[in-house]
Coordinates of C-alpha atoms in Angstrom, one line a residue:
Chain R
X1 CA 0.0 0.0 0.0
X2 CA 3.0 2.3 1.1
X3 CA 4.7 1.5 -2.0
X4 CA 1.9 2.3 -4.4
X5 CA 1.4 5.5 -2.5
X6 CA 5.2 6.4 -2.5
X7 CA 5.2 5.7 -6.5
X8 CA 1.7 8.2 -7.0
X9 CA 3.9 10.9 -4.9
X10 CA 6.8 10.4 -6.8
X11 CA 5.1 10.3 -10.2
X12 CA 3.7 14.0 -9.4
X13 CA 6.5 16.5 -10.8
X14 CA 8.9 13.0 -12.3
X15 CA 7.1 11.1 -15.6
X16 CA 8.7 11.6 -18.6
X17 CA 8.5 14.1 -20.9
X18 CA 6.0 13.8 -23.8
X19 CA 7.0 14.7 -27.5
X20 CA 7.1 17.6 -28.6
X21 CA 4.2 17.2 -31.3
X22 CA 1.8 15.3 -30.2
X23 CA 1.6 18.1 -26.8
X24 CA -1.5 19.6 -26.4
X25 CA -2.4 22.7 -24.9
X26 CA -3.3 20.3 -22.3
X27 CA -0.7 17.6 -22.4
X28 CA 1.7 21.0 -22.1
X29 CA 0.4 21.8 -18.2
X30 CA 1.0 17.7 -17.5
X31 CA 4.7 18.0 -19.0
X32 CA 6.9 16.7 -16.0
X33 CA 10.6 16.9 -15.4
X34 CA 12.0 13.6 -16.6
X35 CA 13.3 11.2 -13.9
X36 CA 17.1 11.3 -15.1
X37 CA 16.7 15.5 -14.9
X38 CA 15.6 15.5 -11.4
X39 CA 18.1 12.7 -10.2
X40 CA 20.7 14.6 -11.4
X41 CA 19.6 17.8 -9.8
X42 CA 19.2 16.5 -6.4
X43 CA 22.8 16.0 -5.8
X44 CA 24.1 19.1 -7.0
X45 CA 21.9 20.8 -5.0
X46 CA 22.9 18.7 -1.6
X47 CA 26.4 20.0 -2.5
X48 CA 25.2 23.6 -2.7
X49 CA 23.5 23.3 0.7
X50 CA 25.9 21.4 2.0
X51 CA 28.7 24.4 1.2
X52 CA 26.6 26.8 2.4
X53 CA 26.6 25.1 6.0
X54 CA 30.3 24.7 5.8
X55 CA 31.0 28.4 5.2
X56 CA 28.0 29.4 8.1
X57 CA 30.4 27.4 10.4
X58 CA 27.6 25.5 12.2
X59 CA 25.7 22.4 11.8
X60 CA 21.6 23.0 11.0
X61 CA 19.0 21.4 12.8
X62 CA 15.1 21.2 11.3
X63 CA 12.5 19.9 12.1
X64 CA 9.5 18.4 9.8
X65 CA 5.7 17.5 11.1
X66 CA 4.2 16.2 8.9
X67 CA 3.8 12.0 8.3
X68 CA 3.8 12.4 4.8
X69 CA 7.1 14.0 5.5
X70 CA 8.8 11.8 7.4
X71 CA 7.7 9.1 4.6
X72 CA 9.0 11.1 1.8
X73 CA 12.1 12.6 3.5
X74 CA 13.4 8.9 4.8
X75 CA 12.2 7.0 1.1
X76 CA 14.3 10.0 -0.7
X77 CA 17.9 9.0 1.1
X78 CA 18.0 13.0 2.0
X79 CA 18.5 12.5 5.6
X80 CA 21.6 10.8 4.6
X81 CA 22.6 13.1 2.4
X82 CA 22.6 16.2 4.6
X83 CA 24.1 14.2 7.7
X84 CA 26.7 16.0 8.8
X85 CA 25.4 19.3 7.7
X86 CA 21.6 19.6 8.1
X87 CA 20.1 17.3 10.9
X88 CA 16.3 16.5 9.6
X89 CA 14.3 16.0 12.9
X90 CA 10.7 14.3 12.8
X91 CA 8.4 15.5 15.1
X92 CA 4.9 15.2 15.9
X93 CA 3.5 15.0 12.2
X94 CA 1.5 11.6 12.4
X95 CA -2.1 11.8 14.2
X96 CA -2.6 8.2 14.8
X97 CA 0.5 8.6 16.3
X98 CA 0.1 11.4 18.2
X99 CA -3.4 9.6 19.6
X100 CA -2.6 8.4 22.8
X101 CA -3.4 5.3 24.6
X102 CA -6.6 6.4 26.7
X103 CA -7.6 8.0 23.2
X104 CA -7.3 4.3 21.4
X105 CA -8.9 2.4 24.5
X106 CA -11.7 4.8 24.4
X107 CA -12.4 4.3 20.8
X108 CA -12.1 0.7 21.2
X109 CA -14.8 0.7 23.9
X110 CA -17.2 1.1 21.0
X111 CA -16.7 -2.7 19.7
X112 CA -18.3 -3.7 23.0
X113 CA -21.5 -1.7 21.8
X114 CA -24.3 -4.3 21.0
X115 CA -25.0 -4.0 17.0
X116 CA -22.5 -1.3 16.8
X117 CA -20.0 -0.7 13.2
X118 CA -17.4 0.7 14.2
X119 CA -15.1 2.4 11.0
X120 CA -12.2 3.8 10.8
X121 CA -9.1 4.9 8.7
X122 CA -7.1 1.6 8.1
X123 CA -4.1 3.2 9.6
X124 CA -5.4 2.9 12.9
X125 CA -6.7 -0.8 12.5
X126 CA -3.4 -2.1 13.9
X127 CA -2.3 0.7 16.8
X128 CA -2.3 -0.8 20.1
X129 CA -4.0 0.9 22.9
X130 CA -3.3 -0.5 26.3
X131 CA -5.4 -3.6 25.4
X132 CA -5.0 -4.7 22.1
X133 CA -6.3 -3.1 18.9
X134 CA -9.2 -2.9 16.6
X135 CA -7.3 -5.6 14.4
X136 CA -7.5 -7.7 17.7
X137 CA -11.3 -6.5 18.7
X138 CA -12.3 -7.5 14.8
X139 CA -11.0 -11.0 15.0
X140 CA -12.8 -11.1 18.5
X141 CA -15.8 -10.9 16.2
X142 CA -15.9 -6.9 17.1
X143 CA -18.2 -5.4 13.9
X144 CA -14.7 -3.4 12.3
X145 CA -14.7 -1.9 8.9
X146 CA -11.6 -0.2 7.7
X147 CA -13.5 2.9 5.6
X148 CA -11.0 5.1 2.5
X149 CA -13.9 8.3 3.3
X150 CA -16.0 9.2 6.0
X151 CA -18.8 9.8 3.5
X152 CA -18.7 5.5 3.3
X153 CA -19.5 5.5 7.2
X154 CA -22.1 7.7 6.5
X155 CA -23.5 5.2 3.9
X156 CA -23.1 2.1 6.2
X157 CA -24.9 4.3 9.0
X158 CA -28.1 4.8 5.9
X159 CA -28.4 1.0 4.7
X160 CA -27.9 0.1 8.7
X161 CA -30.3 1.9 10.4
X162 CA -31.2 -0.5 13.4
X163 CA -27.7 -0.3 14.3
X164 CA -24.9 2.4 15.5
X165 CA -22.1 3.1 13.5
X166 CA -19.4 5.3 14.8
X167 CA -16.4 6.7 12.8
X168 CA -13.3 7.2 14.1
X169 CA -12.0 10.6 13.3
X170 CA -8.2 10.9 13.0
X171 CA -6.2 13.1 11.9
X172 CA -4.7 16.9 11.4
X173 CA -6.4 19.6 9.5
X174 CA -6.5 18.2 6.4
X175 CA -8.7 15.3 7.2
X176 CA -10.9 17.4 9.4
X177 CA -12.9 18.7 6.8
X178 CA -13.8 15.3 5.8
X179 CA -15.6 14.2 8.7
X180 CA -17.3 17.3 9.2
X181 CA -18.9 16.7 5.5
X182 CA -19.8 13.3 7.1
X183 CA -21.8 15.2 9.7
X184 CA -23.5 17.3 7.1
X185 CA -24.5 14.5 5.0
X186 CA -25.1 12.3 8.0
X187 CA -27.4 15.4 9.2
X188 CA -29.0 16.2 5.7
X189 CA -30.2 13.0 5.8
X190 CA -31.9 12.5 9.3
X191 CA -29.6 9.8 10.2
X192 CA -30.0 8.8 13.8
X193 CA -27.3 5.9 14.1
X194 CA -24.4 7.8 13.2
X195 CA -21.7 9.0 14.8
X196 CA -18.3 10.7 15.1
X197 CA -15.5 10.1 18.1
X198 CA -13.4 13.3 16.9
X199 CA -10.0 13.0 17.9
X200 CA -8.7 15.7 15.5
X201 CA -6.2 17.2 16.3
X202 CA -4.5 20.8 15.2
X203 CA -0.8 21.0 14.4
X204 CA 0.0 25.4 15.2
X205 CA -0.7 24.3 19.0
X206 CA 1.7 21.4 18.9
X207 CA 4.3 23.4 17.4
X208 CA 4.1 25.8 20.1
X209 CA 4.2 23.1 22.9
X210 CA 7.7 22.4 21.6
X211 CA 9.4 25.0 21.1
X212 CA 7.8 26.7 25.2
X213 CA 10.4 26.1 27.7
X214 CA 9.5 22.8 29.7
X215 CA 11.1 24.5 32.8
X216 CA 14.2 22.1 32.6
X217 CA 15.8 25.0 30.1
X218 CA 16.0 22.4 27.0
X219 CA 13.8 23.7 25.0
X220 CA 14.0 21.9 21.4
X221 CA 17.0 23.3 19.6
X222 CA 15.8 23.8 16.5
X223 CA 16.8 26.5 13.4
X224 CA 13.4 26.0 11.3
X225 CA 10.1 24.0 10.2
X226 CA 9.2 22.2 7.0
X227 CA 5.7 23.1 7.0
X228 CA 3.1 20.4 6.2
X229 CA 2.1 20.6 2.7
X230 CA -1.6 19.0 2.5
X231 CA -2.4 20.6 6.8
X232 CA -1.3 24.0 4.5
X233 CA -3.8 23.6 1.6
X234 CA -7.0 24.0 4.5
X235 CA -5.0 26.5 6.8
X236 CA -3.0 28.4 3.8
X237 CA 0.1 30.3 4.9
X238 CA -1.4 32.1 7.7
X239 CA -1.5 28.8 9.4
X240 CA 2.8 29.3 9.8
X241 CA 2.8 32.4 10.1
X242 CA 3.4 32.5 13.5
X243 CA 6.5 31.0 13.6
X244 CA 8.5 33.8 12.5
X245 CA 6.3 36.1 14.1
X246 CA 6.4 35.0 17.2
X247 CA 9.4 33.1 17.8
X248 CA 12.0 34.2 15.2
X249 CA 12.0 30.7 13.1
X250 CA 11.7 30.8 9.4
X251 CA 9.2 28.0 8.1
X252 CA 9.1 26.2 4.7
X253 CA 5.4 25.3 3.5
X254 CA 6.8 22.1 1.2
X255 CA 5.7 19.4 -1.3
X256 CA 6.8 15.8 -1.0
X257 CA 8.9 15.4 -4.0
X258 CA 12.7 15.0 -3.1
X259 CA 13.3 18.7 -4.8
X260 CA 10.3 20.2 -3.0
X261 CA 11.8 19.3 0.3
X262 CA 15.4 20.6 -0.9
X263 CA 13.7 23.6 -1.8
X264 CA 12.4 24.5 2.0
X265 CA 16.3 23.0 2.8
X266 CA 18.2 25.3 1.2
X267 CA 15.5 28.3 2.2
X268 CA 15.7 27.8 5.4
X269 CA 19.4 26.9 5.7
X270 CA 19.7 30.3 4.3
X271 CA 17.4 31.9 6.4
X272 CA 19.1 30.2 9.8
X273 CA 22.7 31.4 8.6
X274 CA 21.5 35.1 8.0
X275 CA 21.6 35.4 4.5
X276 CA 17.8 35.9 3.5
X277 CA 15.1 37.3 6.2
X278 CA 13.0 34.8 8.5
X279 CA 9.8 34.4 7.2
X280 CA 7.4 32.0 6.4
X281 CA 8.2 30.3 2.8
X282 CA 5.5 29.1 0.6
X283 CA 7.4 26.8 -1.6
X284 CA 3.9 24.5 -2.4
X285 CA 1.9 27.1 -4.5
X286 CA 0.8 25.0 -6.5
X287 CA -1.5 23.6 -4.3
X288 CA -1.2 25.7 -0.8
X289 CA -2.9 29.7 -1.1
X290 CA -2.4 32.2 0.9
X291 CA -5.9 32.0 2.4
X292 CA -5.9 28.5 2.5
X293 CA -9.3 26.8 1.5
X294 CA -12.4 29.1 2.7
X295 CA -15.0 26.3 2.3
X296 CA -12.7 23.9 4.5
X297 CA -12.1 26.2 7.3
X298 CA -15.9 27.7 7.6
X299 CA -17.1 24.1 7.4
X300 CA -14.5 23.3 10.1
X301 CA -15.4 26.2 12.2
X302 CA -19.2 24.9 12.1
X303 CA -18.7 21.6 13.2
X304 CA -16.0 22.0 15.7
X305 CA -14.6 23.5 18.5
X306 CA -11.2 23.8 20.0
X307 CA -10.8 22.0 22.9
X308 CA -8.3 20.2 25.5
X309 CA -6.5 17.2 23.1
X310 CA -4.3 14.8 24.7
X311 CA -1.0 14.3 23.0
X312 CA 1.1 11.3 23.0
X313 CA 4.5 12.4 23.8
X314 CA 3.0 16.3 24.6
X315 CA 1.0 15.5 27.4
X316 CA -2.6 17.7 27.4
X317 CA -2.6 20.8 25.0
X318 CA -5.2 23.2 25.6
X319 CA -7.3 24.2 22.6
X320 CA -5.3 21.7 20.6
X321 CA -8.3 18.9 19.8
X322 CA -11.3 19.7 17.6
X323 CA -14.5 18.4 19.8
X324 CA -18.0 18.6 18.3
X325 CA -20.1 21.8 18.7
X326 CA -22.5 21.0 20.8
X327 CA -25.4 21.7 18.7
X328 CA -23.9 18.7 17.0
X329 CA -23.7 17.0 20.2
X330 CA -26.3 14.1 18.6
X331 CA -23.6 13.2 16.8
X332 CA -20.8 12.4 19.2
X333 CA -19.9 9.1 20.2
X334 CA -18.1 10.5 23.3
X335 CA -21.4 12.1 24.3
X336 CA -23.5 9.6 23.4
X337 CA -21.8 6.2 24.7
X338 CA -19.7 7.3 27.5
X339 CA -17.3 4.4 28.8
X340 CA -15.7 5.0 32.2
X341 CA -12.3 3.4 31.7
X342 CA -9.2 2.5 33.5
X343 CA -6.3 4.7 32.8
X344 CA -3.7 3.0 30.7
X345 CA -0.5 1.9 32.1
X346 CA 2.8 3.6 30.9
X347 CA 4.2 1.7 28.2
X348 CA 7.1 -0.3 29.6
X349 CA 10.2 0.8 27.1
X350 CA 8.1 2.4 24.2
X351 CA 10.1 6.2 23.4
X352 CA 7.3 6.5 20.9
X353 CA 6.7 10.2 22.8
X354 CA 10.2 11.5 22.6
X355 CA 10.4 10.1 18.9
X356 CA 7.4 12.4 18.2
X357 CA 8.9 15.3 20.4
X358 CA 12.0 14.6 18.2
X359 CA 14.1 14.0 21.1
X360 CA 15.5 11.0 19.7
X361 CA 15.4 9.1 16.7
X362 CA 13.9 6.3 16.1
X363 CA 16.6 3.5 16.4
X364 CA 18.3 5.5 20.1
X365 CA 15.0 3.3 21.2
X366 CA 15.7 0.6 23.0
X367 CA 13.4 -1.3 21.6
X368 CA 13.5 -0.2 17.7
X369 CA 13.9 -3.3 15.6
X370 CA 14.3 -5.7 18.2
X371 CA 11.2 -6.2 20.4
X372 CA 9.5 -4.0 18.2
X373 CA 9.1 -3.9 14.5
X374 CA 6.8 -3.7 11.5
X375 CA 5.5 -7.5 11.9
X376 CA 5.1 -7.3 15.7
X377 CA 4.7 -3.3 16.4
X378 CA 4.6 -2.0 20.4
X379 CA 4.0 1.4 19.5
X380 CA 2.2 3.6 16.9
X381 CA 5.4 4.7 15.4
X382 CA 5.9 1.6 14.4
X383 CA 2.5 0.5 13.2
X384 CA 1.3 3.2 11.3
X385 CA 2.2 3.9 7.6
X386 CA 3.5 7.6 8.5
X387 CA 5.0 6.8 11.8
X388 CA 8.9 7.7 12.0
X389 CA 10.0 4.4 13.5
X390 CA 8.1 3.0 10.8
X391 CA 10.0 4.9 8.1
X392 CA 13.2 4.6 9.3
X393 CA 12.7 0.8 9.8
X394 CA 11.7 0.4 6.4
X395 CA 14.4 3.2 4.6
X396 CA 17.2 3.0 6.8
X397 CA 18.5 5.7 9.3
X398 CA 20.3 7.2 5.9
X399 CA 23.8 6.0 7.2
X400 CA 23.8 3.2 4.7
X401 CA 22.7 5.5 1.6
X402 CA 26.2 7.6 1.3
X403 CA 27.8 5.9 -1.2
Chain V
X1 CA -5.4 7.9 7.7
X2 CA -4.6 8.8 3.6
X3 CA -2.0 10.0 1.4
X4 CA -3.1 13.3 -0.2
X5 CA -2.8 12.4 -4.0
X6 CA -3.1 14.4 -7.6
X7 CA -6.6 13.4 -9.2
X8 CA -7.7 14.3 -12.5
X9 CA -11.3 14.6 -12.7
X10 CA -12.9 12.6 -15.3
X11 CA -16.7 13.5 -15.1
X12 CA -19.2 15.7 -12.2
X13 CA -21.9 14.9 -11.1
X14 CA -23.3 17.4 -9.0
X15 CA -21.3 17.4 -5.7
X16 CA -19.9 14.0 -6.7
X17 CA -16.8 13.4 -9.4
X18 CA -15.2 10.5 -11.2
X19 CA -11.4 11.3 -10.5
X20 CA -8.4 9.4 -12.4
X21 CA -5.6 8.5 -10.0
X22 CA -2.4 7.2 -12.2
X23 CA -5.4 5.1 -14.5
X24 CA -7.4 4.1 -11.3
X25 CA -11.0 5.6 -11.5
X26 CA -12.2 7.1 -7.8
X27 CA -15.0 8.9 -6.5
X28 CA -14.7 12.2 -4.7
X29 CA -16.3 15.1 -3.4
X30 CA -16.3 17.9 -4.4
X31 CA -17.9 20.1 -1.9
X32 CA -14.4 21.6 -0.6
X33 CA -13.5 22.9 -4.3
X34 CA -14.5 24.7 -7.6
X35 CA -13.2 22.3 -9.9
X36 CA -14.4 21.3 -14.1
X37 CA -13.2 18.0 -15.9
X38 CA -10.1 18.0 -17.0
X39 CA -8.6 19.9 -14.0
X40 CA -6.3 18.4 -11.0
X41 CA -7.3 17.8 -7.6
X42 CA -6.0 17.3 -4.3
X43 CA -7.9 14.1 -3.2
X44 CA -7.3 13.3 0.7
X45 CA -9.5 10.2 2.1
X46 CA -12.2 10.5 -0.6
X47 CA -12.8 14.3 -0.3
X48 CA -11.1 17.2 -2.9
X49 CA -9.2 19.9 -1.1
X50 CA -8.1 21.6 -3.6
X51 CA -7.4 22.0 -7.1
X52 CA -4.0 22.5 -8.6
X53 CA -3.1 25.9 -9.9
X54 CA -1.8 25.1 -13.4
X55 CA 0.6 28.2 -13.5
X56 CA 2.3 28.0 -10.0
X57 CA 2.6 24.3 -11.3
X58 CA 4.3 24.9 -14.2
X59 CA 6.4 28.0 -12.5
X60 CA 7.5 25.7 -10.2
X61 CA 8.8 23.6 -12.7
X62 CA 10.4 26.3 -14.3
X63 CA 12.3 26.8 -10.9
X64 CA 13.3 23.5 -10.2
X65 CA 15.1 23.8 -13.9
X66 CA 16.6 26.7 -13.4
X67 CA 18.2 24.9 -10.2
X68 CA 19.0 22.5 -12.5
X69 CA 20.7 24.8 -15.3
X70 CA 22.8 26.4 -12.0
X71 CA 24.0 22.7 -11.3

């Protein structure tokens, strides 16, 4: 699944080139750079960026959060590439991962719900809460279906309507939207069985939380932020904004293709080392505006409201969660099938919160590889698809890809 | 959770499309965007967020070229 994904992503700005006479005014907009042009670009431009940290006199440290990201960053070898020169950190980017384990337990209190379908994105099918997962519920004879859209909950809720079916909404900005058209279709058409356990999550507050001073004086040493390309096409630039406003770090909205991300490298190597002003980059125009998307954001700010989320790794964020306005309230699983539960115990070894706070890297856990690893995961890192223990299990640590 | 992937959309029908994703035929919404056949869209999880602006596209192109022609 990863790998048809990673071949869509990488098929974006690298098919070939189409002949000359057969282009169309069409065909034209759809020309691509060919593969061979952008292989040999990337490193030539690793060697500019790399020179321009040597004469700065100091090593670069970013830091990127966004899944998609970490994926695309670890697949490309750039990691590798910069080491030495720019250290690529991953931080809190993946929302399954960031959903912690009284999160999971809760939403897997729904399986015990006589009748109920419970859906969800497949990435979390596989996460373990504190007592096994929705993979483990399912073959328990737990009612599970992995969903691609909201909309198809919606649809199971309309041929189902002797029986509740609750949708399991995870994710960052960009997939808030799509549960709140859920809601609007699930309200258009007088459902009554369906609803939504929101634990949506928004990515500016989260940000913040690392870079305030946790008391100890070690607040994240970082020089910049690759900005999340898809979170930016909903929140548009004024979602970053903030960064150099209020803290002095220059941020790079980027794409996924290896030259997008060595675009928002070399801009914000350069902005780090003084050379061009701290600001927030846009370096995704062609998909991220300034204003973002208008319809997404009104839609979000009519289903939703900021609330307290609860971060793995971060611990409680106010005003970080999106919860259901409560003239949507008929729609909330939380609301309407409260489950008092047990806290969860700590996980015994799993670093899967300072891997998301980017204090280490994946394989500085103990357990990276060993006792936990793609075919027998402990933590979310390492189970879902965007997860950074994930990546680097699957791409390396980038040590191996200097030739 | 879902890749965000370029879609070209085939045929609408009403708030509904039929997108092409590298030869596989989707459905998406299309509540999120103003998009007509033959344009590219953002599909995320089943929903369009947006639609690709065909001239930051290709000047983006045109950058990454000139990066090239410095190298």
């Amino acid at each position: 699944m990863l790998e048809e994904r990673g071949k869509q992503l990488e098929q974006d700005l690298t098919e070939q080139e189409l002949p000359e006479e057969e282009v169309s005014e069409q065909e034209h907009l759809e020309q691509r750079l060919s593969v061979e042009e952008a292989s040999q670009a990337i490193p030539a431009w690793v060697a500019r960026i790399r020179q321009k940290v040597d004469e700065g006199g100091r090593p670069i440290r970013l830091m990127e959060i966004c899944g998609t990201h970490t994926v695309a960053i670890a697949r490309s070898g750039l990691r590798g590439l910069l080491r030495g020169a720019v250290e690529m950190v991953s931080g809190p980017g993946c929302p399954v991962c960031v959903t912690a384990d009284a999160e999971i337990d809760q939403m897997m209190a729904y399986c015990d719900l006589p009748g109920a379908i419970v859906t969800t994105y497949g990435d979390l099918l596989r996460v373990p809460g504190s007592r096994g997962s929705l993979a483990d519920r399912r073959a328990a004879g737990a009612d599970v279906r992995v969903v691609y859209s909201a909309l198809d909950a919606v649809a199971l809720a309309q041929s189902n309507p002797d029986r509740p079916v609750i949708f399991l909404g995870v994710g960052f900005e960009t997939t808030a939207p799509a549960a709140a058209l859920a809601i609007k279709a699930a309200a258009e058409a007088g459902l009554k069985n369906f609803y939504v356990h929101s634990a949506h999550k928004m990515t500016p507050p989260a940000i913040r939380a690392l870079l305030a001073d946790d008391g100890s004086g070690r607040a994240l040493q970082l020089d910049g932020f690759i900005c999340p390309g898809h979170v930016s096409t909903i929140l548009g630039e004024q979602g970053f904004t903030f960064l150099p406003a209020e803290y002095g770090l220059p941020g790079a909205i980027a794409g996924f293709e290896p030259l997008d991300i060595l675009l928002a490298v070399d801009y914000l190597v350069d902005a780090a080392l003084g050379r061009r002003p701290v600001e927030l980059l846009n370096g995704y125009t062609r998909w991220v505006r300034p204003e973002g998307n208008r319809k997404a954001l009104a839609l979000i700010d009519q289903t939703f409201t900021p609330s307290a989320g609860l971060w793995r790794g971060l611990g409680t964020i106010p005003d970080s969660g999106l919860a259901l306005r409560p003239e949507l309230a008929r729609f909330d699983a939380a609301a309407a099938f409260p489950a008092s539960l047990l806290p969860p115990p700590p996980r015994r070894g799993c670093r899967c919160g300072d891997v998301l706070r980017g204090v280490i890297r994946p394989p500085e856990c103990a357990l990276f590889g060993r006792a936990c690893n793609p075919q027998r995961p402990l933590g979310p890192c390492m189970v879902s698809s965007e997860g950074a223990c994930a990546a680097y299990h699957r791409y390396g640590d980038g040590e191996e890809n200097l030739a | 959770m879902c890749l965000a992937v370029p879609a070209r959309v085939i045929e609408i029908d009403g708030s509904r499309a039929v997108v092409d994703v590298m030869g596989n035929r989707l459905k998406a919404d299309l509540r999120l965007v103003d998009a007509r056949p033959g344009q590219y869209v953002l599909l995320h999880a089943g929903i369009a967020i947006e639609v690709l602006d065909d001239d930051e596209a290709k000047a983006t192109l045109e950058a990454y070229r000139q990066v090239m022609g410095d190298a």
